[in-house]
Amino acid sequence: MRRLFILALLIFTTTTQAERIPYLAEISVQLGTEQNLPLSDEIRFTVVSSNSEAILNSLRKRSNIKVDQLTSSSVVITLKANSRSIGKLDNRYLSSSFVIDLEEESTQKFVSGYKGSNETYADIRKMAEYVRGYIPNPTYIHSFNVASRTAKLRSGDCTEYAVLATALARAEKLPSKVVLGTVILEGNDRVVSYGHAWSEVWLDGHWQILDPALYASNFNRHFYLPAMELENEGPGYSLDLVKAMQLFPVKITHLQSN
């Protein structure tokens, strides 16, 4: 377990400078042999992993993702761009916690800045814009900071953006959660994939993606493949980080429009 935790910390502090967007580690992605860009809004691809059965079981809980096991080390996934999902609601998605510590002074100051702008609080894009502006220059020196420390330092990578976004949504009485997973990004002439973290907010009867790290990015499409939500928001949250790392793809192959 200690070795896995060290591995998780190394992944979380990986620096990706190319796009100035704070990702985790890069994941190899290969297009299908006859696939050209652009992609459609729905894609199909193969995930290669030594934990394919665990990935299969995890994704079957998601209403917006179709998944089938291909071999003992791979699963085939069908996924839509920026898709919404349905799921269970729980009081913890509105509650303060060790990670989403709403009562702390720095968190409250961060939240009050958004209220002071007289924005429409339930607008996902406006919340993403506010959080992105609160951390204008991403840094990669942190492993995983809780909301209050992130609000105080005003720095971090995608995990810090996700934590702040979740805190903001909960402060606005919108159920929200931190999700760890993979993002597949389509540009004009290439497709890339990274380990990533984002927030999901319950709005209009669905879980909707709130991702300040990718707000106003130059990529044409964003495809989000969740590994797991951060269920343990207590002092032992690092154990969930390790579990999530085990559900990340080793590589993505045969990616094509569906």
XYZ file of C-alpha atoms in Angstrom:
258
model
C 0.000 0.000 0.000
C 2.824 2.430 0.826
C 4.392 1.797 -2.572
C 1.073 2.519 -4.341
C 0.612 5.717 -2.365
C 4.080 6.951 -3.355
C 3.218 6.134 -6.978
C -0.004 8.137 -6.690
C 1.863 11.161 -5.351
C 4.382 10.958 -8.184
C 1.586 10.879 -10.733
C -0.203 13.795 -9.106
C 2.929 15.956 -9.244
C 3.737 15.196 -12.906
C 4.250 18.399 -14.902
C 2.652 18.835 -18.332
C 3.665 22.189 -19.730
C 2.596 21.923 -23.388
C -0.924 23.348 -23.092
C -0.554 25.194 -19.749
C -3.517 23.169 -18.495
C -3.009 21.293 -15.219
C -3.346 17.590 -15.950
C -2.066 14.522 -14.152
C -0.028 12.031 -16.205
C -0.271 11.651 -19.986
C -1.933 8.469 -21.288
C -1.043 7.031 -24.692
C -3.937 7.232 -27.176
C -4.065 5.782 -30.697
C -6.674 6.438 -33.368
C -8.242 3.563 -35.286
C -6.413 2.706 -38.516
C -9.046 4.340 -40.751
C -10.061 7.177 -38.432
C -9.366 10.765 -39.412
C -10.160 13.966 -37.582
C -12.532 15.475 -36.736
C -14.255 12.973 -34.470
C -18.002 12.825 -33.908
C -19.643 13.726 -30.588
C -19.699 10.023 -29.704
C -16.569 7.867 -29.757
C -15.687 4.221 -29.246
C -12.296 3.015 -28.036
C -10.446 0.242 -26.235
C -8.950 0.743 -22.784
C -5.979 -1.489 -21.982
C -5.399 -2.130 -18.286
C -4.389 -4.879 -15.870
C -7.525 -3.905 -13.884
C -10.015 -4.224 -16.742
C -12.607 -6.083 -14.671
C -12.549 -3.385 -11.990
C -12.877 -0.699 -14.675
C -15.792 -2.603 -16.191
C -17.611 -2.861 -12.865
C -17.009 0.804 -12.066
C -18.232 2.139 -15.408
C -21.344 -0.033 -15.454
C -22.640 2.191 -12.649
C -22.603 5.166 -15.007
C -25.788 5.776 -16.976
C -24.035 7.707 -19.735
C -21.305 5.193 -20.657
C -21.551 1.900 -22.531
C -18.838 -0.610 -21.686
C -18.077 -4.216 -22.730
C -15.201 -6.484 -21.779
C -13.122 -7.466 -24.793
C -10.354 -9.518 -23.162
C -9.007 -10.061 -19.653
C -6.875 -6.933 -20.105
C -9.119 -4.638 -22.151
C -12.597 -3.128 -22.294
C -14.433 -1.368 -25.111
C -16.081 1.929 -24.182
C -18.592 4.142 -25.969
C -18.635 7.721 -24.718
C -20.207 11.056 -25.675
C -18.521 14.450 -25.443
C -19.300 16.378 -22.243
C -22.022 13.861 -21.426
C -24.380 14.028 -18.458
C -25.304 11.136 -16.201
C -27.982 10.276 -13.706
C -27.290 8.724 -10.332
C -28.043 8.708 -6.635
C -28.151 11.824 -4.518
C -26.941 11.914 -0.943
C -26.692 14.587 1.754
C -22.907 14.303 1.697
C -22.877 15.985 -1.707
C -24.011 19.164 0.040
C -22.015 18.795 3.238
C -18.798 20.304 4.503
C -15.996 17.771 4.979
C -12.275 17.513 5.644
C -11.538 17.994 1.923
C -14.415 20.340 1.086
C -14.114 22.417 4.260
C -16.757 25.076 3.735
C -16.532 26.600 7.238
C -12.897 27.649 6.955
C -12.248 31.368 6.563
C -10.299 31.132 3.320
C -12.996 28.948 1.701
C -15.708 31.376 2.751
C -13.736 34.294 1.358
C -13.366 32.446 -1.941
C -17.105 31.739 -2.081
C -18.053 35.291 -1.126
C -16.107 36.647 -4.091
C -18.367 34.697 -6.424
C -21.522 35.914 -4.705
C -20.262 39.478 -4.874
C -20.093 39.308 -8.651
C -23.904 38.876 -8.870
C -23.524 35.963 -11.263
C -26.240 33.418 -11.955
C -25.069 30.814 -9.466
C -26.504 27.772 -11.222
C -24.682 28.496 -14.494
C -21.950 25.854 -14.916
C -19.842 27.958 -17.267
C -19.886 30.988 -14.975
C -18.810 28.892 -12.008
C -16.010 27.387 -14.098
C -14.926 30.845 -15.204
C -14.805 32.118 -11.630
C -12.762 29.186 -10.313
C -10.404 29.323 -13.289
C -9.840 33.026 -12.674
C -9.223 32.416 -8.980
C -6.218 30.224 -9.897
C -5.028 32.023 -13.044
C -1.685 30.218 -13.378
C -1.671 26.455 -12.740
C 1.210 24.984 -10.767
C 2.320 21.424 -10.221
C 4.054 21.590 -6.850
C 1.112 20.243 -4.836
C -0.054 16.652 -4.414
C -3.684 17.265 -3.363
C -4.831 20.242 -1.311
C -8.146 20.640 0.509
C -10.455 23.530 -0.390
C -9.348 25.970 2.322
C -5.640 25.584 1.577
C -6.257 25.871 -2.166
C -8.329 29.020 -1.592
C -5.546 30.490 0.532
C -2.665 29.636 -1.814
C -4.597 30.265 -5.048
C -2.435 27.723 -6.840
C -2.629 24.114 -7.901
C -3.375 21.694 -10.709
C -6.579 20.003 -11.884
C -7.210 18.429 -8.468
C -7.220 21.841 -6.785
C -9.518 23.269 -9.451
C -11.900 20.346 -8.895
C -11.878 20.765 -5.115
C -12.601 24.501 -5.342
C -15.351 23.971 -7.912
C -17.007 21.383 -5.667
C -16.786 23.742 -2.698
C -18.341 26.591 -4.687
C -21.225 24.441 -5.915
C -21.981 23.128 -2.418
C -21.886 26.640 -1.012
C -24.514 27.516 -3.620
C -26.651 24.555 -2.423
C -25.933 22.442 -5.500
C -24.971 18.792 -4.833
C -21.451 18.242 -6.138
C -18.506 15.844 -5.984
C -14.867 15.497 -7.021
C -14.304 12.944 -9.796
C -10.974 11.411 -10.835
C -10.494 9.883 -14.252
C -9.258 10.385 -17.797
C -9.976 13.130 -20.284
C -9.612 12.625 -24.043
C -9.092 15.891 -25.913
C -9.563 16.425 -29.634
C -7.622 19.217 -31.282
C -7.522 20.259 -34.910
C -4.806 17.799 -35.822
C -4.313 15.479 -32.856
C -5.961 13.648 -29.987
C -4.347 13.499 -26.553
C -5.355 11.924 -23.252
C -4.443 12.671 -19.636
C -5.275 11.641 -16.124
C -7.557 14.366 -14.850
C -9.822 15.577 -12.053
C -13.043 17.564 -12.312
C -16.229 18.321 -10.420
C -19.707 17.031 -11.201
C -22.718 19.105 -10.174
C -26.341 17.960 -9.912
C -28.392 20.355 -11.994
C -31.655 19.911 -13.929
C -31.895 16.246 -12.949
C -28.411 15.205 -14.094
C -24.792 15.149 -12.976
C -23.125 17.767 -15.150
C -19.390 18.313 -15.596
C -17.859 21.422 -14.029
C -14.213 21.602 -15.101
C -12.446 24.937 -14.493
C -9.095 23.471 -15.605
C -10.442 23.088 -19.145
C -12.564 26.219 -19.182
C -12.077 28.014 -22.519
C -9.495 25.454 -23.688
C -8.420 25.348 -27.334
C -9.553 21.758 -27.791
C -12.597 21.091 -29.951
C -14.101 18.282 -27.869
C -13.658 16.973 -24.327
C -14.501 13.347 -23.527
C -14.578 12.508 -19.815
C -13.968 8.932 -18.661
C -14.423 8.699 -14.867
C -12.430 6.258 -12.765
C -14.230 6.980 -9.487
C -15.546 9.809 -7.388
C -13.713 10.869 -4.252
C -16.031 9.080 -1.825
C -13.773 9.428 1.201
C -13.553 13.143 1.931
C -12.123 12.586 5.416
C -8.476 12.609 6.539
C -7.972 9.253 4.802
C -8.884 10.588 1.355
C -5.471 9.551 -0.014
C -6.660 5.930 -0.069
C -9.269 6.899 -2.663
C -6.543 8.548 -4.723
C -4.681 5.243 -4.812
C -7.830 3.355 -5.819
C -8.459 5.833 -8.616
C -4.914 5.454 -9.958
C -5.505 1.706 -10.260
C -8.522 2.383 -12.488
C -6.699 4.664 -14.919
C -6.011 3.197 -18.397
C -2.525 2.032 -19.272
C -3.282 3.130 -22.831
C -6.200 3.848 -25.155
C -6.334 2.249 -28.598
C -8.645 1.930 -31.646
C -10.275 5.281 -30.947
C -12.880 6.118 -33.578
C -16.157 7.919 -34.154
C -19.129 5.752 -33.291
